[in-house]
């Protein structure tokens, strides 16, 4: 009898675990399906998409010069690679929704009210970082880099290396623009207080310029254009973190107890 009860208990534990795995697989497949659908729709325009991405560099290249393809398959594969990355980029809201739908049932009501706005804000900030890199940083950076080429050196960038270069910068600026979310989460979780972060502002400023030097090419323009937004966004996150600092441990425990009580009463 005891063995049977133990087997039933193990089955009760395994069934929710398996159901979670099935749900996770379904949501991953939905995210992949979204990327695939977008790719099938945009694959025909791969060359136009690459031309749009190369616009900031082509505008500043010397007259008569052009981009080159060193590898044999680069003219075909590189635009498709870019199109796939664009599809992933456009699918981020849908992918994050799948993540949210998977984790939301395991969160308390007050946690859901906090997490969802942070997910939306982090998505918008990532898009903002990419847009800032393309429209503000690239024109200045490529203008500076092409103007400093030595006499007699033709500026002819390989299309594959250019793609890797700009994708790295997009990722760097997208992540850097998440600084307000990171600041808010640190204060909300109670890891550090808002006063402690504010008192360490000089270290944050130095760290912003170090990050700008590490993540960007070795030119002052791109380093500065990444470091200053990080500093500014840190101040923005520090300002809004005051609205999250009041969530003390006893308040969280009280909210959890209330929700347990409500769920218990509704069950009866």
Tab-separated table of N, CA and C in Angstrom, residues 91-229:
chain	number	residue	atom	x	y	z
A	91	UNK	N	10.473	39.547	-34.590
A	91	UNK	CA	9.685	38.574	-33.826
A	91	UNK	C	9.866	38.711	-32.324
A	92	UNK	N	10.716	39.609	-31.877
A	92	UNK	CA	11.002	39.727	-30.445
A	92	UNK	C	9.739	39.950	-29.611
A	93	UNK	N	8.809	40.833	-30.006
A	93	UNK	CA	7.591	40.978	-29.182
A	93	UNK	C	6.809	39.674	-29.061
A	94	UNK	N	6.686	38.930	-30.161
A	94	UNK	CA	5.956	37.663	-30.115
A	94	UNK	C	6.702	36.632	-29.274
A	95	UNK	N	8.043	36.602	-29.396
A	95	UNK	CA	8.844	35.664	-28.608
A	95	UNK	C	8.717	35.982	-27.126
A	96	UNK	N	8.785	37.264	-26.775
A	96	UNK	CA	8.652	37.645	-25.369
A	96	UNK	C	7.250	37.340	-24.843
A	97	UNK	N	6.255	37.465	-25.719
A	97	UNK	CA	4.897	37.101	-25.283
A	97	UNK	C	4.822	35.617	-24.955
A	98	UNK	N	5.486	34.771	-25.750
A	98	UNK	CA	5.499	33.345	-25.469
A	98	UNK	C	6.212	33.064	-24.139
A	99	UNK	N	7.295	33.787	-23.895
A	99	UNK	CA	7.986	33.639	-22.604
A	99	UNK	C	7.074	34.060	-21.468
A	100	UNK	N	6.391	35.183	-21.659
A	100	UNK	CA	5.492	35.688	-20.620
A	100	UNK	C	4.345	34.710	-20.357
A	101	UNK	N	3.757	34.177	-21.423
A	101	UNK	CA	2.647	33.250	-21.261
A	101	UNK	C	3.087	31.965	-20.572
A	102	UNK	N	4.346	31.605	-20.713
A	102	UNK	CA	4.844	30.381	-20.077
A	102	UNK	C	5.099	30.582	-18.582
A	103	UNK	N	5.656	31.746	-18.220
A	103	UNK	CA	6.033	31.954	-16.819
A	103	UNK	C	4.932	32.607	-15.997
A	104	UNK	N	3.971	33.267	-16.648
A	104	UNK	CA	2.952	34.022	-15.910
A	104	UNK	C	2.141	33.171	-14.944
A	105	UNK	N	1.725	31.931	-15.309
A	105	UNK	CA	0.935	31.145	-14.339
A	105	UNK	C	1.682	30.852	-13.047
A	106	UNK	N	2.995	30.879	-13.053
A	106	UNK	CA	3.759	30.608	-11.842
A	106	UNK	C	4.053	31.835	-11.010
A	107	UNK	N	3.578	32.994	-11.444
A	107	UNK	CA	3.829	34.237	-10.717
A	107	UNK	C	2.605	34.641	-9.913
A	108	UNK	N	2.857	35.346	-8.816
A	108	UNK	CA	1.759	35.921	-8.056
A	108	UNK	C	1.218	37.153	-8.791
A	109	UNK	N	0.022	37.575	-8.367
A	109	UNK	CA	-0.640	38.670	-9.070
A	109	UNK	C	0.197	39.942	-9.050
A	110	UNK	N	0.787	40.258	-7.904
A	110	UNK	CA	1.574	41.483	-7.817
A	110	UNK	C	2.863	41.370	-8.629
A	111	UNK	N	3.374	40.145	-8.785
A	111	UNK	CA	4.566	39.965	-9.615
A	111	UNK	C	4.229	40.131	-11.098
A	112	UNK	N	3.065	39.650	-11.511
A	112	UNK	CA	2.660	39.817	-12.906
A	112	UNK	C	2.471	41.285	-13.252
A	113	UNK	N	1.943	42.046	-12.290
A	113	UNK	CA	1.751	43.480	-12.547
A	113	UNK	C	3.071	44.208	-12.739
A	114	UNK	N	4.155	43.676	-12.185
A	114	UNK	CA	5.454	44.321	-12.306
A	114	UNK	C	6.232	43.808	-13.513
A	115	UNK	N	6.148	42.506	-13.768
A	115	UNK	CA	6.992	41.901	-14.794
A	115	UNK	C	6.553	42.301	-16.196
A	116	UNK	N	5.248	42.310	-16.471
A	116	UNK	CA	4.773	42.611	-17.811
A	116	UNK	C	5.189	44.003	-18.291
A	117	UNK	N	5.002	45.066	-17.511
A	117	UNK	CA	5.486	46.376	-17.976
A	117	UNK	C	6.996	46.411	-18.200
A	118	UNK	N	7.754	45.674	-17.377
A	118	UNK	CA	9.204	45.656	-17.567
A	118	UNK	C	9.585	44.943	-18.858
A	119	UNK	N	8.844	43.885	-19.213
A	119	UNK	CA	9.107	43.207	-20.484
A	119	UNK	C	8.830	44.120	-21.666
A	120	UNK	N	7.713	44.839	-21.602
A	120	UNK	CA	7.374	45.769	-22.690
A	120	UNK	C	8.414	46.883	-22.783
A	121	UNK	N	8.792	47.438	-21.640
A	121	UNK	CA	9.770	48.525	-21.636
A	121	UNK	C	11.127	48.045	-22.137
A	122	UNK	N	11.543	46.843	-21.752
A	122	UNK	CA	12.841	46.343	-22.206
A	122	UNK	C	12.846	46.130	-23.711
A	123	UNK	N	11.711	45.687	-24.278
A	123	UNK	CA	11.622	45.512	-25.729
A	123	UNK	C	11.750	46.853	-26.446
A	124	UNK	N	11.018	47.846	-25.971
A	124	UNK	CA	11.074	49.171	-26.595
A	124	UNK	C	12.465	49.782	-26.471
A	125	UNK	N	13.109	49.577	-25.328
A	125	UNK	CA	14.452	50.121	-25.146
A	125	UNK	C	15.447	49.439	-26.073
A	126	UNK	N	15.319	48.128	-26.266
A	126	UNK	CA	16.216	47.430	-27.189
A	126	UNK	C	16.038	47.956	-28.604
A	127	UNK	N	14.794	48.114	-29.040
A	127	UNK	CA	14.538	48.693	-30.360
A	127	UNK	C	15.093	50.116	-30.453
A	128	UNK	N	14.942	50.867	-29.371
A	128	UNK	CA	15.467	52.231	-29.357
A	128	UNK	C	16.973	52.263	-29.488
A	129	UNK	N	17.653	51.319	-28.838
A	129	UNK	CA	19.108	51.252	-28.952
A	129	UNK	C	19.556	50.940	-30.358
A	130	UNK	N	18.866	50.025	-31.028
A	130	UNK	CA	19.208	49.678	-32.414
A	130	UNK	C	18.954	50.868	-33.340
A	131	UNK	N	17.813	51.537	-33.160
A	131	UNK	CA	17.504	52.701	-33.989
A	131	UNK	C	18.510	53.830	-33.764
A	132	UNK	N	18.909	54.034	-32.512
A	132	UNK	CA	19.904	55.071	-32.216
A	132	UNK	C	21.231	54.763	-32.902
A	133	UNK	N	21.619	53.477	-32.899
A	133	UNK	CA	22.871	53.094	-33.556
A	133	UNK	C	22.803	53.364	-35.053
A	134	UNK	N	21.681	53.025	-35.677
A	134	UNK	CA	21.586	53.161	-37.144
A	134	UNK	C	21.486	54.617	-37.584
A	135	UNK	N	20.627	55.386	-36.908
A	135	UNK	CA	20.347	56.740	-37.389
A	135	UNK	C	21.283	57.798	-36.814
A	136	UNK	N	21.867	57.567	-35.652
A	136	UNK	CA	22.714	58.586	-35.025
A	136	UNK	C	24.192	58.206	-35.038
A	137	UNK	N	24.500	56.954	-34.713
A	137	UNK	CA	25.902	56.562	-34.556
A	137	UNK	C	26.554	56.245	-35.900
A	138	UNK	N	25.886	55.445	-36.719
A	138	UNK	CA	26.508	55.002	-37.962
A	138	UNK	C	26.925	56.151	-38.876
A	139	UNK	N	26.061	57.151	-39.137
A	139	UNK	CA	26.498	58.237	-40.014
A	139	UNK	C	27.753	58.949	-39.508
A	140	UNK	N	27.807	59.234	-38.201
A	140	UNK	CA	28.980	59.915	-37.660
A	140	UNK	C	30.206	59.011	-37.658
A	141	UNK	N	30.022	57.769	-37.293
A	141	UNK	CA	31.146	56.846	-37.192
A	141	UNK	C	31.742	56.543	-38.560
A	142	UNK	N	30.884	56.235	-39.541
A	142	UNK	CA	31.404	55.904	-40.865
A	142	UNK	C	31.985	57.129	-41.560
A	143	UNK	N	31.400	58.297	-41.288
A	143	UNK	CA	31.999	59.514	-41.819
A	143	UNK	C	33.390	59.742	-41.268
A	144	UNK	N	33.565	59.463	-39.980
A	144	UNK	CA	34.877	59.620	-39.352
A	144	UNK	C	35.873	58.581	-39.869
A	145	UNK	N	35.446	57.318	-39.961
A	145	UNK	CA	36.357	56.255	-40.358
A	145	UNK	C	36.797	56.381	-41.813
A	146	UNK	N	35.862	56.721	-42.697
A	146	UNK	CA	36.237	56.863	-44.105
A	146	UNK	C	37.092	58.098	-44.341
A	147	UNK	N	36.893	59.141	-43.530
A	147	UNK	CA	37.681	60.362	-43.711
A	147	UNK	C	39.117	60.200	-43.230
A	148	UNK	N	39.364	59.248	-42.351
A	148	UNK	CA	40.715	59.065	-41.815
A	148	UNK	C	41.537	58.046	-42.598
A	149	UNK	N	40.983	57.533	-43.704
A	149	UNK	CA	41.737	56.568	-44.505
A	149	UNK	C	42.973	57.242	-45.110
A	150	UNK	N	44.139	56.606	-45.063
A	150	UNK	CA	45.357	57.205	-45.629
A	150	UNK	C	45.231	57.446	-47.132
A	151	UNK	N	46.001	58.370	-47.625
A	151	UNK	CA	46.009	58.669	-49.056
A	151	UNK	C	46.491	57.440	-49.820
A	152	UNK	N	45.764	57.121	-50.886
A	152	UNK	CA	46.126	55.958	-51.687
A	152	UNK	C	45.455	54.675	-51.257
A	153	UNK	N	44.675	54.712	-50.164
A	153	UNK	CA	43.968	53.525	-49.681
A	153	UNK	C	42.508	53.624	-50.102
A	154	UNK	N	42.060	52.652	-50.883
A	154	UNK	CA	40.665	52.624	-51.324
A	154	UNK	C	39.804	51.944	-50.265
A	155	UNK	N	38.751	52.618	-49.860
A	155	UNK	CA	37.831	52.075	-48.863
A	155	UNK	C	36.842	51.152	-49.570
A	156	UNK	N	37.023	49.861	-49.429
A	156	UNK	CA	36.167	48.860	-50.078
A	156	UNK	C	35.899	47.753	-49.048
A	157	UNK	N	34.793	47.849	-48.363
A	157	UNK	CA	34.484	46.952	-47.256
A	157	UNK	C	33.820	45.678	-47.762
A	158	UNK	N	34.214	44.541	-47.195
A	158	UNK	CA	33.592	43.264	-47.525
A	158	UNK	C	32.195	43.205	-46.924
A	159	UNK	N	31.219	42.709	-47.672
A	159	UNK	CA	29.824	42.752	-47.227
A	159	UNK	C	29.595	41.851	-46.011
A	160	UNK	N	30.275	40.723	-45.939
A	160	UNK	CA	30.093	39.823	-44.799
A	160	UNK	C	30.682	40.422	-43.532
A	161	UNK	N	31.860	41.019	-43.643
A	161	UNK	CA	32.484	41.628	-42.471
A	161	UNK	C	31.703	42.857	-42.023
A	162	UNK	N	31.148	43.586	-42.976
A	162	UNK	CA	30.322	44.740	-42.618
A	162	UNK	C	29.086	44.288	-41.848
A	163	UNK	N	28.467	43.194	-42.287
A	163	UNK	CA	27.281	42.692	-41.602
A	163	UNK	C	27.623	42.288	-40.165
A	164	UNK	N	28.713	41.555	-39.984
A	164	UNK	CA	29.120	41.154	-38.627
A	164	UNK	C	29.413	42.383	-37.767
A	165	UNK	N	30.006	43.400	-38.366
A	165	UNK	CA	30.357	44.626	-37.641
A	165	UNK	C	29.100	45.335	-37.140
A	166	UNK	N	28.127	45.560	-38.027
A	166	UNK	CA	26.937	46.316	-37.624
A	166	UNK	C	26.045	45.493	-36.693
A	167	UNK	N	25.997	44.171	-36.875
A	167	UNK	CA	25.198	43.352	-35.954
A	167	UNK	C	25.779	43.404	-34.544
A	168	UNK	N	27.109	43.420	-34.460
A	168	UNK	CA	27.751	43.547	-33.147
A	168	UNK	C	27.386	44.875	-32.491
A	169	UNK	N	27.395	45.947	-33.276
A	169	UNK	CA	27.044	47.259	-32.726
A	169	UNK	C	25.563	47.318	-32.350
A	170	UNK	N	24.701	46.739	-33.182
A	170	UNK	CA	23.282	46.700	-32.847
A	170	UNK	C	23.062	46.002	-31.506
A	171	UNK	N	23.724	44.866	-31.330
A	171	UNK	CA	23.590	44.129	-30.074
A	171	UNK	C	24.137	44.936	-28.899
A	172	UNK	N	25.278	45.593	-29.119
A	172	UNK	CA	25.886	46.377	-28.048
A	172	UNK	C	24.977	47.527	-27.619
A	173	UNK	N	24.430	48.259	-28.578
A	173	UNK	CA	23.569	49.390	-28.239
A	173	UNK	C	22.226	48.907	-27.693
A	174	UNK	N	21.707	47.804	-28.224
A	174	UNK	CA	20.449	47.281	-27.708
A	174	UNK	C	20.566	46.866	-26.254
A	175	UNK	N	21.659	46.173	-25.912
A	175	UNK	CA	21.867	45.763	-24.518
A	175	UNK	C	22.163	46.964	-23.637
A	176	UNK	N	22.947	47.915	-24.150
A	176	UNK	CA	23.284	49.097	-23.353
A	176	UNK	C	22.043	49.901	-22.982
A	177	UNK	N	21.043	49.907	-23.865
A	177	UNK	CA	19.820	50.658	-23.583
A	177	UNK	C	18.931	49.967	-22.553
A	178	UNK	N	19.347	48.771	-22.076
A	178	UNK	CA	18.598	48.082	-21.034
A	178	UNK	C	19.037	48.507	-19.636
A	179	UNK	N	19.925	49.490	-19.548
A	179	UNK	CA	20.434	49.939	-18.250
A	179	UNK	C	19.314	50.375	-17.299
A	180	UNK	N	18.292	51.119	-17.748
A	180	UNK	CA	17.216	51.485	-16.799
A	180	UNK	C	16.511	50.270	-16.208
A	181	UNK	N	16.280	49.245	-17.029
A	181	UNK	CA	15.609	48.047	-16.529
A	181	UNK	C	16.485	47.355	-15.495
A	182	UNK	N	17.788	47.269	-15.772
A	182	UNK	CA	18.703	46.630	-14.819
A	182	UNK	C	18.738	47.394	-13.503
A	183	UNK	N	18.734	48.720	-13.581
A	183	UNK	CA	18.749	49.536	-12.365
A	183	UNK	C	17.481	49.335	-11.545
A	184	UNK	N	16.342	49.330	-12.229
A	184	UNK	CA	15.070	49.140	-11.538
A	184	UNK	C	15.002	47.763	-10.889
A	185	UNK	N	15.457	46.731	-11.595
A	185	UNK	CA	15.415	45.380	-11.047
A	185	UNK	C	16.317	45.243	-9.819
A	186	UNK	N	17.471	45.897	-9.841
A	186	UNK	CA	18.362	45.838	-8.691
A	186	UNK	C	17.708	46.457	-7.455
A	187	UNK	N	17.020	47.578	-7.651
A	187	UNK	CA	16.363	48.238	-6.524
A	187	UNK	C	15.128	47.460	-6.090
A	188	UNK	N	14.331	46.989	-7.057
A	188	UNK	CA	13.091	46.280	-6.742
A	188	UNK	C	13.377	44.974	-6.005
A	189	UNK	N	14.435	44.273	-6.418
A	189	UNK	CA	14.761	42.999	-5.782
A	189	UNK	C	15.403	43.173	-4.415
A	190	UNK	N	15.815	44.391	-4.086
A	190	UNK	CA	16.436	44.643	-2.798
A	190	UNK	C	17.909	44.307	-2.733
A	191	UNK	N	18.518	44.013	-3.885
A	191	UNK	CA	19.954	43.712	-3.902
A	191	UNK	C	20.754	44.931	-3.446
A	192	UNK	N	20.389	46.083	-3.959
A	192	UNK	CA	21.005	47.338	-3.525
A	192	UNK	C	19.907	48.376	-3.367
A	193	UNK	N	20.176	49.378	-2.569
A	193	UNK	CA	19.208	50.461	-2.382
A	193	UNK	C	19.459	51.549	-3.417
A	194	UNK	N	18.442	52.382	-3.576
A	194	UNK	CA	18.567	53.489	-4.521
A	194	UNK	C	19.663	54.464	-4.083
A	195	UNK	N	19.791	54.669	-2.777
A	195	UNK	CA	20.825	55.571	-2.273
A	195	UNK	C	22.217	55.028	-2.557
A	196	UNK	N	22.389	53.722	-2.404
A	196	UNK	CA	23.703	53.117	-2.669
A	196	UNK	C	24.098	53.292	-4.124
A	197	UNK	N	23.150	53.056	-5.034
A	197	UNK	CA	23.446	53.228	-6.461
A	197	UNK	C	23.778	54.682	-6.762
A	198	UNK	N	23.006	55.605	-6.171
A	198	UNK	CA	23.267	57.022	-6.410
A	198	UNK	C	24.625	57.460	-5.884
A	199	UNK	N	25.024	56.913	-4.750
A	199	UNK	CA	26.326	57.276	-4.190
A	199	UNK	C	27.497	56.746	-5.016
A	200	UNK	N	27.245	55.700	-5.794
A	200	UNK	CA	28.291	55.119	-6.640
A	200	UNK	C	28.222	55.630	-8.074
A	201	UNK	N	27.573	56.755	-8.289
A	201	UNK	CA	27.442	57.321	-9.622
A	201	UNK	C	28.790	57.521	-10.325
A	202	UNK	N	29.841	58.044	-9.654
A	202	UNK	CA	31.125	58.210	-10.359
A	202	UNK	C	31.666	56.902	-10.944
A	203	UNK	N	31.498	55.798	-10.212
A	203	UNK	CA	31.958	54.510	-10.728
A	203	UNK	C	31.125	54.078	-11.931
A	204	UNK	N	29.840	54.393	-11.891
A	204	UNK	CA	28.966	54.052	-13.018
A	204	UNK	C	29.382	54.814	-14.265
A	205	UNK	N	29.728	56.085	-14.101
A	205	UNK	CA	30.145	56.901	-15.247
A	205	UNK	C	31.431	56.345	-15.850
A	206	UNK	N	32.382	56.021	-14.987
A	206	UNK	CA	33.632	55.436	-15.489
A	206	UNK	C	33.347	54.093	-16.171
A	207	UNK	N	32.479	53.293	-15.563
A	207	UNK	CA	32.123	52.010	-16.159
A	207	UNK	C	31.447	52.167	-17.509
A	208	UNK	N	30.620	53.219	-17.676
A	208	UNK	CA	29.964	53.465	-18.958
A	208	UNK	C	30.983	53.721	-20.057
A	209	UNK	N	32.021	54.497	-19.750
A	209	UNK	CA	33.041	54.772	-20.760
A	209	UNK	C	33.926	53.549	-21.008
A	210	UNK	N	34.113	52.728	-19.998
A	210	UNK	CA	34.856	51.484	-20.206
A	210	UNK	C	34.059	50.549	-21.120
A	211	UNK	N	32.757	50.438	-20.879
A	211	UNK	CA	31.906	49.604	-21.722
A	211	UNK	C	31.897	50.130	-23.151
A	212	UNK	N	31.827	51.461	-23.295
A	212	UNK	CA	31.862	52.046	-24.627
A	212	UNK	C	33.157	51.751	-25.358
A	213	UNK	N	34.268	51.723	-24.615
A	213	UNK	CA	35.561	51.431	-25.241
A	213	UNK	C	35.687	49.966	-25.626
A	214	UNK	N	35.050	49.077	-24.845
A	214	UNK	CA	35.178	47.640	-25.104
A	214	UNK	C	34.249	47.185	-26.227
A	215	UNK	N	33.020	47.698	-26.247
A	215	UNK	CA	32.007	47.193	-27.164
A	215	UNK	C	31.996	47.867	-28.520
A	216	UNK	N	32.685	48.977	-28.671
A	216	UNK	CA	32.666	49.692	-29.941
A	216	UNK	C	34.042	49.666	-30.589
A	217	UNK	N	34.117	50.046	-31.870
A	217	UNK	CA	35.413	50.108	-32.546
A	217	UNK	C	36.330	51.132	-31.880
A	218	UNK	N	37.617	51.065	-32.174
A	218	UNK	CA	38.563	51.974	-31.518
A	218	UNK	C	38.554	53.387	-32.089
A	219	UNK	N	37.398	54.034	-32.045
A	219	UNK	CA	37.330	55.444	-32.429
A	219	UNK	C	36.539	56.190	-31.367
A	220	UNK	N	36.898	57.424	-31.150
A	220	UNK	CA	36.310	58.222	-30.075
A	220	UNK	C	34.834	58.479	-30.301
A	221	UNK	N	34.411	58.608	-31.558
A	221	UNK	CA	33.029	58.964	-31.859
A	221	UNK	C	32.068	57.894	-31.364
A	222	UNK	N	32.267	56.650	-31.798
A	222	UNK	CA	31.339	55.583	-31.409
A	222	UNK	C	31.421	55.284	-29.925
A	223	UNK	N	32.626	55.381	-29.333
A	223	UNK	CA	32.761	55.150	-27.899
A	223	UNK	C	31.964	56.166	-27.099
A	224	UNK	N	32.062	57.430	-27.491
A	224	UNK	CA	31.343	58.487	-26.780
A	224	UNK	C	29.841	58.357	-26.982
A	225	UNK	N	29.437	58.007	-28.210
A	225	UNK	CA	28.016	57.905	-28.506
A	225	UNK	C	27.358	56.709	-27.825
A	226	UNK	N	28.138	55.772	-27.342
A	226	UNK	CA	27.583	54.680	-26.536
A	226	UNK	C	27.670	54.988	-25.053
A	227	UNK	N	28.755	55.597	-24.622
A	227	UNK	CA	28.973	55.843	-23.196
A	227	UNK	C	27.988	56.868	-22.635
A	228	UNK	N	27.770	57.958	-23.358
A	228	UNK	CA	26.885	59.006	-22.859
A	228	UNK	C	25.440	58.514	-22.727
A	229	UNK	N	24.874	57.788	-23.724
A	229	UNK	CA	23.521	57.243	-23.509
A	229	UNK	C	23.434	56.286	-22.332
